Coordinates of C-alpha atoms in Angstrom, one line a residue:
Chain A
M1 CA 180.1 -88.2 -152.0
N2 CA 183.9 -89.2 -151.1
R3 CA 185.1 -88.2 -154.8
L4 CA 182.9 -85.0 -154.8
V5 CA 184.8 -83.7 -151.7
G6 CA 188.2 -85.6 -152.2
A7 CA 188.5 -87.2 -149.0
D8 CA 187.4 -90.7 -147.6
L9 CA 184.3 -89.5 -145.1
F10 CA 182.8 -90.9 -142.1
F11 CA 179.7 -89.8 -141.3
K12 CA 178.4 -89.6 -137.4
C13 CA 174.3 -89.3 -138.6
E14 CA 172.9 -87.1 -135.6
N15 CA 169.8 -86.9 -137.7
F16 CA 169.1 -90.4 -136.6
Q17 CA 169.6 -89.6 -132.7
K18 CA 166.7 -89.1 -130.4
T19 CA 164.7 -86.0 -131.2
G20 CA 166.5 -85.8 -134.8
A21 CA 169.2 -83.9 -133.5
F22 CA 172.5 -84.2 -131.4
K23 CA 171.3 -81.8 -129.1
A24 CA 169.9 -84.9 -127.1
R25 CA 173.1 -85.5 -125.8
G26 CA 173.6 -82.2 -123.9
A27 CA 170.0 -82.0 -123.0
V28 CA 170.0 -85.6 -121.2
N29 CA 173.6 -84.7 -119.6
T30 CA 172.5 -81.7 -117.7
V31 CA 169.0 -83.0 -116.8
I32 CA 170.4 -86.0 -115.2
Q33 CA 172.4 -83.7 -113.1
L34 CA 169.7 -81.4 -111.8
S35 CA 168.6 -81.9 -108.0
S36 CA 165.6 -83.8 -108.2
D37 CA 163.4 -81.0 -106.0
I38 CA 163.4 -79.1 -109.6
E39 CA 160.3 -79.2 -111.2
S40 CA 160.4 -77.1 -114.1
V41 CA 163.3 -76.1 -116.6
V42 CA 163.3 -73.0 -119.2
T43 CA 165.8 -72.3 -122.4
H44 CA 165.1 -70.5 -125.5
S45 CA 165.6 -72.3 -128.9
S46 CA 164.7 -72.3 -132.5
G47 CA 163.6 -75.7 -131.9
N48 CA 166.3 -78.6 -131.8
H49 CA 167.3 -78.0 -128.2
G50 CA 164.1 -77.5 -127.0
A51 CA 162.7 -80.8 -128.2
A52 CA 165.8 -81.9 -126.8
L53 CA 165.2 -80.5 -123.2
A54 CA 161.5 -81.6 -123.3
W55 CA 162.7 -85.2 -124.0
A56 CA 164.9 -85.2 -121.4
T57 CA 163.2 -83.7 -118.8
S58 CA 160.1 -86.1 -119.7
L59 CA 162.2 -89.0 -118.6
R60 CA 162.6 -87.1 -114.9
E61 CA 159.0 -86.2 -115.0
M62 CA 159.8 -82.3 -115.1
K63 CA 158.1 -79.6 -116.9
S64 CA 159.9 -77.9 -119.7
F65 CA 158.9 -74.4 -121.2
V66 CA 160.8 -73.1 -124.4
V67 CA 161.1 -69.3 -125.5
V68 CA 161.0 -69.5 -129.3
P69 CA 160.9 -67.0 -131.8
T70 CA 157.7 -66.2 -134.1
D71 CA 159.8 -67.1 -137.1
A72 CA 160.6 -70.8 -135.8
S73 CA 160.1 -73.7 -138.1
P74 CA 156.5 -75.3 -137.7
F75 CA 158.0 -78.7 -137.9
K76 CA 160.3 -77.9 -135.1
R77 CA 157.4 -76.5 -133.0
R78 CA 155.5 -79.6 -133.2
N79 CA 158.7 -81.7 -132.0
M80 CA 159.1 -79.7 -129.2
E81 CA 155.2 -80.0 -128.4
R82 CA 155.7 -83.8 -129.3
Y83 CA 158.0 -84.1 -126.5
G84 CA 155.8 -82.5 -124.2
A85 CA 157.3 -78.8 -124.4
T86 CA 155.5 -75.8 -123.3
L87 CA 156.1 -73.1 -126.1
I88 CA 156.4 -69.0 -125.3
D89 CA 156.2 -67.1 -128.5
C90 CA 159.0 -64.1 -128.7
G91 CA 160.3 -61.9 -131.3
Q92 CA 162.7 -62.7 -133.8
E93 CA 165.3 -60.5 -132.3
L94 CA 167.7 -61.8 -130.2
E95 CA 166.8 -58.8 -127.6
S96 CA 163.0 -59.7 -127.4
R97 CA 164.0 -63.4 -126.6
E98 CA 166.4 -62.4 -123.7
S99 CA 163.1 -59.9 -122.4
V100 CA 160.8 -62.6 -122.4
L101 CA 163.0 -65.1 -120.6
H102 CA 163.7 -62.7 -118.3
D103 CA 160.1 -61.7 -117.5
F104 CA 159.0 -65.8 -117.4
L105 CA 161.8 -66.2 -114.9
E106 CA 160.6 -63.4 -112.5
K107 CA 157.1 -65.1 -112.6
H108 CA 158.1 -68.8 -112.1
D109 CA 159.9 -71.4 -110.2
A110 CA 161.9 -72.5 -113.3
T111 CA 165.3 -73.5 -113.9
F112 CA 167.2 -71.7 -116.8
I113 CA 169.4 -74.2 -119.2
H114 CA 171.3 -72.2 -121.4
P115 CA 171.7 -74.2 -125.0
Y116 CA 175.1 -73.8 -125.3
D117 CA 177.0 -71.6 -123.0
D118 CA 177.0 -74.3 -120.4
A119 CA 179.6 -77.0 -119.1
R120 CA 177.2 -79.7 -118.9
I121 CA 175.9 -79.2 -122.5
I122 CA 179.2 -78.9 -124.1
T123 CA 180.5 -82.1 -122.5
G124 CA 177.1 -83.6 -123.6
Q125 CA 177.5 -83.0 -127.1
G126 CA 181.2 -83.9 -127.0
S127 CA 180.3 -87.6 -126.7
A128 CA 179.4 -87.5 -130.5
T129 CA 183.1 -87.1 -130.8
V130 CA 184.1 -89.5 -128.3
E131 CA 182.0 -92.1 -130.3
L132 CA 183.4 -91.1 -133.6
L133 CA 187.1 -91.5 -132.2
E134 CA 186.1 -94.6 -130.3
S135 CA 184.6 -95.9 -133.9
E136 CA 187.3 -97.7 -136.2
C137 CA 187.1 -95.0 -138.7
N138 CA 190.6 -93.9 -137.6
V139 CA 189.7 -90.0 -138.9
D140 CA 192.3 -87.3 -139.2
Q141 CA 190.1 -84.4 -139.1
I142 CA 186.7 -83.7 -138.1
W143 CA 184.3 -81.3 -139.3
V144 CA 181.0 -79.9 -137.2
P145 CA 178.7 -76.7 -137.7
V146 CA 179.3 -74.1 -135.6
G147 CA 176.1 -72.0 -134.4
G148 CA 176.3 -71.2 -130.4
G149 CA 179.4 -73.4 -130.2
G150 CA 178.0 -76.3 -128.1
L151 CA 178.7 -79.2 -130.6
A152 CA 182.2 -77.5 -131.6
S153 CA 183.6 -76.9 -128.3
G154 CA 182.5 -80.5 -127.3
A155 CA 184.3 -81.6 -130.2
I156 CA 187.2 -79.9 -129.4
L157 CA 187.5 -80.9 -125.9
A158 CA 186.8 -84.7 -126.9
A159 CA 189.6 -84.4 -129.7
N160 CA 192.0 -83.3 -127.0
G161 CA 194.4 -82.0 -129.5
N162 CA 194.9 -85.5 -131.0
V163 CA 192.4 -84.8 -134.1
E164 CA 191.7 -81.3 -135.7
V165 CA 188.5 -80.0 -135.5
V166 CA 187.3 -77.7 -138.0
C167 CA 184.2 -75.6 -138.0
A168 CA 181.7 -74.8 -140.6
E169 CA 179.5 -71.8 -140.8
P170 CA 177.0 -70.0 -143.2
V171 CA 178.5 -66.6 -144.4
L172 CA 175.5 -64.9 -143.1
A173 CA 176.1 -65.8 -139.9
R174 CA 179.9 -66.0 -139.7
D175 CA 180.3 -64.5 -136.1
A176 CA 182.4 -67.2 -135.1
Y177 CA 184.3 -66.9 -137.9
L178 CA 184.9 -62.9 -137.3
S179 CA 185.5 -64.1 -133.9
I180 CA 188.6 -66.2 -134.4
Q181 CA 189.9 -63.8 -137.0
T182 CA 189.6 -60.8 -134.4
G183 CA 190.4 -62.9 -130.9
Y184 CA 187.3 -61.2 -129.7
R185 CA 183.8 -62.7 -129.5
Q186 CA 181.9 -60.5 -132.2
P187 CA 178.3 -59.8 -132.3
P188 CA 175.8 -61.9 -134.0
L189 CA 174.7 -61.0 -137.5
P190 CA 170.8 -60.8 -138.3
P191 CA 169.1 -64.2 -137.8
V192 CA 168.6 -64.9 -141.7
T193 CA 170.5 -67.5 -142.8
I194 CA 168.7 -71.0 -144.0
A195 CA 170.5 -72.6 -141.5
D196 CA 168.0 -71.7 -138.8
G197 CA 170.2 -73.6 -135.9
L198 CA 173.2 -71.6 -136.6
R199 CA 171.6 -67.8 -136.4
S200 CA 172.6 -67.9 -132.6
S201 CA 175.3 -65.8 -131.0
L202 CA 178.7 -67.9 -130.7
G203 CA 178.6 -68.6 -126.4
E204 CA 181.1 -67.2 -123.9
L205 CA 182.7 -70.7 -122.8
N206 CA 182.2 -71.7 -126.1
F207 CA 184.5 -69.2 -128.0
G208 CA 187.3 -69.8 -125.2
I209 CA 187.5 -73.1 -126.4
L210 CA 187.4 -72.4 -130.2
K211 CA 190.5 -69.7 -129.4
A212 CA 192.2 -71.9 -127.3
A213 CA 192.5 -74.7 -129.9
S214 CA 193.2 -71.8 -132.7
T215 CA 190.0 -73.2 -134.9
Q216 CA 189.9 -73.0 -138.2
V217 CA 186.5 -71.9 -139.2
A218 CA 185.1 -72.5 -143.1
L219 CA 182.2 -70.6 -144.4
A220 CA 179.5 -71.8 -147.3
S221 CA 177.0 -69.7 -149.0
E222 CA 173.3 -70.2 -148.6
D223 CA 173.0 -71.7 -152.3
S224 CA 176.0 -74.1 -151.3
I225 CA 174.2 -75.2 -148.3
I226 CA 171.1 -76.1 -150.3
H227 CA 173.2 -77.6 -153.1
A228 CA 174.7 -79.5 -150.1
A229 CA 171.5 -81.0 -148.6
R230 CA 169.9 -82.1 -152.0
L231 CA 173.3 -84.2 -152.6
V232 CA 172.9 -85.8 -149.7
F233 CA 169.4 -86.6 -150.4
E234 CA 169.9 -87.9 -153.8
M235 CA 173.1 -90.1 -153.0
M236 CA 173.1 -90.6 -149.6
K237 CA 169.2 -91.1 -149.2
I238 CA 169.3 -89.2 -145.9
V239 CA 167.3 -86.1 -144.9
I240 CA 169.5 -83.5 -143.1
E241 CA 168.5 -79.9 -142.0
P242 CA 170.3 -77.1 -143.3
S243 CA 172.4 -76.3 -140.2
A244 CA 173.4 -80.1 -140.7
A245 CA 174.2 -79.3 -144.7
V246 CA 176.5 -76.3 -144.0
V247 CA 179.4 -79.2 -143.2
V248 CA 179.4 -80.7 -146.5
A249 CA 178.9 -77.2 -148.3
A250 CA 181.8 -76.1 -146.2
M251 CA 183.9 -78.5 -147.2
L252 CA 182.6 -78.6 -151.0
E253 CA 183.6 -74.8 -150.8
N254 CA 187.1 -75.0 -149.0
P255 CA 188.8 -78.4 -150.2
S256 CA 192.1 -77.0 -149.6
L257 CA 191.1 -77.4 -145.8
V258 CA 189.9 -80.7 -145.8
A259 CA 192.1 -83.9 -144.7
K260 CA 192.1 -87.6 -145.8
R261 CA 190.0 -89.3 -143.6
V262 CA 187.5 -87.1 -142.7
G263 CA 184.7 -87.3 -139.6
V264 CA 181.9 -85.6 -140.7
I265 CA 178.9 -84.6 -138.0
L266 CA 175.3 -84.2 -139.2
S267 CA 174.1 -82.6 -136.7
G268 CA 170.1 -83.0 -137.1
G269 CA 167.5 -83.7 -139.8
N270 CA 164.3 -81.8 -138.4
V271 CA 162.9 -80.7 -141.9
P272 CA 159.2 -81.1 -143.3
C273 CA 159.1 -83.5 -145.8
P274 CA 158.2 -81.2 -148.9
H275 CA 154.3 -81.3 -150.1
E276 CA 155.4 -82.3 -153.6
F277 CA 157.6 -85.9 -152.4
G278 CA 155.9 -89.2 -152.8
Chain B
M1 CA 157.1 -95.9 -135.9
N2 CA 156.9 -99.4 -133.6
R3 CA 154.3 -97.5 -132.2
L4 CA 152.1 -96.5 -135.0
V5 CA 152.7 -99.8 -136.7
G6 CA 152.0 -101.8 -133.0
A7 CA 155.0 -104.0 -133.5
D8 CA 159.1 -103.8 -133.1
L9 CA 160.3 -103.2 -136.5
F10 CA 163.8 -104.0 -138.1
F11 CA 164.8 -102.2 -141.3
K12 CA 166.8 -103.5 -144.2
C13 CA 167.5 -100.2 -145.4
E14 CA 168.2 -101.4 -149.4
N15 CA 168.0 -97.7 -150.4
F16 CA 171.4 -97.5 -148.7
Q17 CA 172.4 -100.4 -151.1
K18 CA 175.0 -99.8 -154.1
T19 CA 172.8 -98.1 -156.9
G20 CA 170.0 -97.2 -154.3
A21 CA 168.2 -100.4 -154.4
F22 CA 168.1 -104.2 -153.8
K23 CA 168.4 -104.9 -157.5
A24 CA 172.5 -104.4 -157.0
R25 CA 172.3 -108.0 -155.2
G26 CA 170.5 -109.9 -157.9
A27 CA 172.6 -108.2 -160.7
V28 CA 176.0 -109.0 -159.8
N29 CA 175.0 -112.4 -158.6
T30 CA 174.0 -113.2 -162.0
V31 CA 176.7 -111.1 -163.9
I32 CA 179.6 -112.6 -161.8
Q33 CA 178.0 -116.4 -163.2
L34 CA 178.4 -115.3 -166.8
S35 CA 181.1 -117.0 -169.2
S36 CA 184.0 -114.1 -169.4
D37 CA 183.5 -114.0 -173.2
I38 CA 180.4 -112.4 -173.2
E39 CA 180.8 -108.5 -174.3
S40 CA 177.2 -107.2 -173.7
V41 CA 173.9 -107.8 -171.7
V42 CA 170.9 -106.2 -172.1
T43 CA 167.5 -106.3 -170.2
H44 CA 164.0 -104.1 -169.8
S45 CA 163.8 -101.9 -166.5
S46 CA 162.2 -99.1 -165.0
G47 CA 165.2 -98.1 -163.5
N48 CA 166.8 -100.1 -160.6
H49 CA 167.6 -103.1 -162.3
G50 CA 169.0 -101.3 -165.1
A51 CA 171.3 -99.0 -162.6
A52 CA 172.3 -102.5 -160.9
L53 CA 173.0 -104.6 -163.9
A54 CA 175.1 -101.2 -165.5
W55 CA 177.0 -101.3 -162.0
A56 CA 177.6 -104.8 -162.3
T57 CA 178.6 -105.2 -165.8
S58 CA 181.0 -102.6 -165.5
L59 CA 183.1 -104.4 -162.7
R60 CA 183.7 -107.2 -165.3
E61 CA 184.0 -104.5 -168.2
M62 CA 180.9 -105.7 -170.0
K63 CA 178.4 -103.3 -172.0
S64 CA 175.1 -103.2 -170.7
F65 CA 171.7 -102.0 -172.5
V66 CA 168.3 -101.2 -171.0
V67 CA 165.0 -101.1 -172.8
V68 CA 163.0 -98.3 -170.7
P69 CA 159.6 -97.1 -170.8
T70 CA 159.2 -93.5 -172.5
D71 CA 157.6 -92.9 -169.0
A72 CA 160.3 -93.9 -166.7
S73 CA 161.6 -91.6 -163.9
P74 CA 164.2 -88.9 -165.6
F75 CA 166.2 -89.6 -162.2
K76 CA 166.2 -93.7 -162.9
R77 CA 167.4 -92.9 -166.2
R78 CA 170.1 -90.8 -165.0
N79 CA 171.2 -93.1 -162.1
M80 CA 171.6 -95.9 -165.0
E81 CA 173.2 -93.7 -167.6
R82 CA 175.6 -92.6 -164.4
Y83 CA 176.7 -96.4 -163.9
G84 CA 177.3 -97.0 -167.7
A85 CA 174.1 -98.2 -169.3
T86 CA 173.1 -97.4 -172.7
L87 CA 169.3 -96.7 -172.9
I88 CA 166.7 -97.8 -175.7
D89 CA 163.6 -96.1 -175.3
C90 CA 160.3 -97.9 -176.0
G91 CA 156.7 -97.2 -175.3
Q92 CA 154.8 -97.5 -172.0
E93 CA 153.1 -101.0 -172.9
L94 CA 154.5 -104.2 -172.1
E95 CA 153.7 -105.2 -175.3
S96 CA 156.3 -102.6 -176.7
R97 CA 158.8 -103.5 -174.7
E98 CA 158.8 -107.1 -175.6
S99 CA 159.0 -105.7 -179.5
V100 CA 161.9 -103.2 -178.9
L101 CA 163.9 -106.4 -176.9
H102 CA 163.2 -108.6 -179.4
D103 CA 164.3 -106.4 -182.2
F104 CA 167.7 -105.3 -180.4
L105 CA 168.5 -108.9 -179.8
E106 CA 168.4 -110.1 -183.3
K107 CA 170.4 -107.1 -184.3
H108 CA 173.0 -107.3 -181.8
D109 CA 175.2 -109.9 -179.7
A110 CA 174.2 -109.5 -176.6
T111 CA 172.7 -111.7 -173.6
F112 CA 169.5 -110.7 -172.2
I113 CA 169.2 -110.9 -168.4
H114 CA 165.4 -110.8 -167.0
P115 CA 164.8 -108.6 -164.3
Y116 CA 163.4 -111.2 -162.0
D117 CA 162.1 -114.4 -163.3
D118 CA 165.7 -116.0 -163.4
A119 CA 167.0 -118.4 -160.7
R120 CA 170.6 -116.0 -160.3
I121 CA 168.3 -112.7 -160.0
I122 CA 166.1 -114.7 -157.2
T123 CA 169.0 -116.0 -155.6
G124 CA 171.0 -112.4 -155.3
Q125 CA 167.9 -110.8 -153.9
G126 CA 167.1 -113.5 -151.4
S127 CA 170.6 -112.3 -149.7
A128 CA 169.1 -109.5 -148.0
T129 CA 166.8 -111.9 -146.3
V130 CA 169.7 -114.0 -145.4
E131 CA 171.5 -110.9 -143.9
L132 CA 168.3 -110.0 -142.2
L133 CA 167.9 -113.4 -140.4
E134 CA 171.7 -113.7 -139.8
S135 CA 171.4 -110.3 -137.7
E136 CA 170.6 -110.0 -133.9
C137 CA 167.0 -108.8 -134.6
N138 CA 165.3 -112.3 -134.3
V139 CA 162.2 -111.2 -136.5
D140 CA 159.3 -113.6 -136.8
Q141 CA 158.1 -112.2 -139.7
I142 CA 159.3 -110.4 -142.9
W143 CA 157.6 -107.9 -145.2
V144 CA 158.6 -107.3 -148.7
P145 CA 157.1 -105.1 -151.5
V146 CA 156.0 -107.3 -154.8
G147 CA 156.5 -106.2 -158.1
G148 CA 158.1 -108.7 -160.4
G149 CA 158.8 -110.8 -157.3
G150 CA 162.3 -111.3 -157.6
L151 CA 162.9 -109.6 -153.7
A152 CA 159.9 -111.6 -152.7
S153 CA 160.9 -115.3 -154.1
G154 CA 164.1 -114.5 -152.9
A155 CA 163.2 -113.6 -149.3
I156 CA 160.8 -117.0 -149.2
L157 CA 163.6 -119.3 -150.1
A158 CA 165.8 -117.7 -147.5
A159 CA 163.4 -117.6 -145.0
N160 CA 162.9 -121.3 -146.0
G161 CA 159.8 -121.7 -143.8
N162 CA 161.6 -120.5 -140.6
V163 CA 160.0 -117.2 -140.7
E164 CA 156.9 -115.8 -142.7
V165 CA 157.1 -113.6 -145.8
V166 CA 154.5 -111.4 -146.3
C167 CA 154.1 -109.3 -149.5
A168 CA 153.0 -105.8 -150.0
E169 CA 151.2 -105.1 -153.3
P170 CA 149.7 -101.5 -154.6
V171 CA 145.9 -102.1 -155.2
L172 CA 146.7 -100.7 -158.5
A173 CA 148.9 -103.3 -159.7
R174 CA 147.5 -106.1 -157.6
D175 CA 148.1 -108.8 -160.0
A176 CA 150.3 -111.0 -157.1
Y177 CA 147.2 -110.5 -155.1
L178 CA 144.7 -112.0 -157.6
S179 CA 147.2 -114.5 -158.8
I180 CA 147.4 -116.1 -155.3
Q181 CA 143.7 -115.9 -155.0
T182 CA 142.7 -117.5 -158.1
G183 CA 145.8 -119.9 -158.0
Y184 CA 146.8 -119.0 -161.6
R185 CA 149.2 -116.2 -162.5
Q186 CA 147.1 -113.2 -163.6
P187 CA 148.0 -110.7 -166.3
P188 CA 149.3 -107.2 -165.0
L189 CA 147.2 -104.3 -164.6
P190 CA 147.9 -101.0 -166.7
P191 CA 151.0 -99.7 -165.2
V192 CA 149.8 -96.3 -163.1
T193 CA 150.6 -97.0 -159.6
I194 CA 152.8 -94.5 -158.3
A195 CA 155.4 -97.5 -157.1
D196 CA 157.2 -97.5 -160.9
G197 CA 159.2 -100.3 -159.5
L198 CA 156.3 -102.3 -158.9
R199 CA 154.0 -102.2 -161.9
S200 CA 156.0 -105.3 -163.7
S201 CA 154.0 -108.1 -164.3
L202 CA 154.3 -111.2 -161.7
G203 CA 157.4 -113.9 -163.0
E204 CA 156.3 -117.5 -163.6
L205 CA 159.4 -118.7 -161.5
N206 CA 158.3 -115.9 -158.8
F207 CA 154.8 -117.1 -158.8
G208 CA 155.3 -120.6 -158.5
I209 CA 157.6 -119.8 -155.2
L210 CA 155.1 -117.3 -153.8
K211 CA 152.2 -120.2 -154.4
A212 CA 154.3 -122.7 -153.2
A213 CA 154.7 -121.0 -149.6
S214 CA 150.9 -119.6 -149.6
T215 CA 152.2 -116.4 -149.4
Q216 CA 149.9 -113.5 -148.1
V217 CA 149.7 -110.7 -150.1
A218 CA 148.7 -107.1 -148.3
L219 CA 147.3 -104.4 -150.4
A220 CA 147.9 -100.7 -149.8
S221 CA 146.5 -97.5 -151.6
E222 CA 148.1 -95.0 -153.6
D223 CA 146.9 -92.3 -150.9
S224 CA 148.8 -94.4 -148.0
I225 CA 151.7 -95.4 -150.1
I226 CA 152.5 -91.3 -150.0
H227 CA 151.8 -90.8 -146.7
A228 CA 154.1 -93.7 -145.7
A229 CA 156.9 -92.2 -147.6
R230 CA 156.4 -88.8 -145.9
L231 CA 156.2 -90.7 -142.7
V232 CA 159.7 -92.5 -143.0
F233 CA 161.1 -89.1 -144.5
E234 CA 159.8 -87.0 -141.1
M235 CA 160.0 -89.9 -138.1
M236 CA 163.4 -91.8 -139.5
K237 CA 165.1 -88.8 -141.7
I238 CA 165.3 -91.5 -144.7
V239 CA 164.3 -91.3 -148.4
I240 CA 162.7 -94.3 -149.6
E241 CA 160.8 -94.4 -153.1
P242 CA 157.3 -95.5 -153.4
S243 CA 158.1 -99.0 -154.1
A244 CA 159.6 -99.1 -150.9
A245 CA 156.8 -97.3 -148.8
V246 CA 154.4 -99.7 -150.3
V247 CA 155.2 -102.3 -147.3
V248 CA 155.3 -99.8 -144.3
A249 CA 151.9 -98.6 -146.2
A250 CA 150.2 -102.4 -146.3
M251 CA 151.1 -102.9 -142.5
L252 CA 149.5 -99.6 -141.6
E253 CA 146.4 -100.5 -143.3
N254 CA 146.8 -104.4 -142.6
P255 CA 147.4 -104.2 -138.8
S256 CA 145.8 -107.7 -138.4
L257 CA 148.7 -109.4 -140.5
V258 CA 151.5 -107.7 -138.5
A259 CA 153.5 -110.1 -136.3
K260 CA 155.5 -109.0 -133.2
R261 CA 158.9 -108.7 -134.5
V262 CA 159.1 -107.6 -137.9
G263 CA 161.9 -107.3 -140.5
V264 CA 160.9 -104.7 -143.2
I265 CA 162.8 -104.5 -146.3
L266 CA 163.2 -101.3 -147.7
S267 CA 163.7 -101.6 -151.3
G268 CA 165.2 -98.5 -152.6
G269 CA 165.3 -94.9 -152.6
N270 CA 165.9 -93.5 -155.9
V271 CA 163.7 -90.5 -156.2
P272 CA 164.9 -86.8 -156.8
C273 CA 165.1 -84.5 -154.3
P274 CA 162.2 -82.2 -154.5
H275 CA 162.5 -78.8 -155.8
E276 CA 161.4 -76.8 -153.0
F277 CA 163.5 -78.9 -150.3
G278 CA 166.4 -77.0 -148.7

């Protein structure tokens, strides 16, 4: 893989993290700060933040509710339920998600936890980068995927200007790229990329942090995302989901942006085993 | 996985080893002991020993030839060629392998390296168990797959009676099981198990070591091997081949044989990425 990318790569394998994705970090950092009289929390998620929040709330014996798009991955639905979440279906559009969430909050006494536009979440996600920088890898650059921007803005804060953070984004969901180009937060594109964890709109806090650091955003096509996931499977023998493969794909598509010693955050591994495997 | 098996499991991930399998250990331990005037080595292999020997010989600028059954995994063929091996096709029967190898040795000045019935190979494979025992896992039992018996006999020598070694074998290739039951080395069954690395006949040296330690052999059905590979994929996010999954399958099928703190050697991960992945 080093030869293919042309750099020394150091992978932070958040696919091995609790609940199968880095989202466990932000969720636990948020839930631990909640008042103990809170009984229920609610969020919206395509799956990984929902599972993380369900896991974190179960540690404090709180209930969790997750507004989930109807086309969410069945594997991720099962993962959320396994950790104790109650799922609430909404349509596939962002508007439907907002209205279903609004209705739920009107009728229930629950605390809303935003999946990424929240300082506690951002700080939690940043701990992946803290650990990477505290290791002896001595990286001079870190690549992270960007969707809502929780992981990316946490990485930028943790790197604190000492190490460059480059964001990777699917071409089909390039609102972060366009936001950085124009200097204004752009609306999300239709949620069609295979990288289902990166379909969401870049958050406001998150955009502010990316913009202040003049963050570069490298793009990856759908084909190269799939190719990257397959390379990691066959050469590294680990399972990553498309939203994680975006980083490897963007490095392969943008070699001129890649430094010499690169930390690569593989964000998650929540994909079903194909039927034909084994 | 601990809950499913009912034990604390400590995995030795030889799927992350050089060439994708534990075989790199025995190959390098053998090749490093060869006289420097040897120019070529030859072996027979379904893939993993061949790739390991190709890698090890390339470090000493020797050539490697591998007699390969026609029905060997195309993925493993590519892996051997990637490390520099020259492949020589033989039929699917063990007899054809022997005759093709014999013909090759008559015509070429090459040194034969047996894939498992060789003290240097056994010692090398044993280093996986040495590392597991030197770690702070404090296991009281080690599970390994058994095919030719290189990994298993190496584990038994390395454990030296201090920790029990249990072997896992497919029902469809249970010559080690039958050999231990009868006290005499039994012929191999037809090579049809999905665990292609375990189709070979138990070696003579290897059987002697298993027998002397009164080793238990636990069996696993083909269905449970596939189920185990899928569990490891979805729960642990790592890729293992069927010959490695046999161990997890045999533990699930034989819970009464499983101790409390168990070292599990996952032997390799050389399987292609399914087309439908990503």
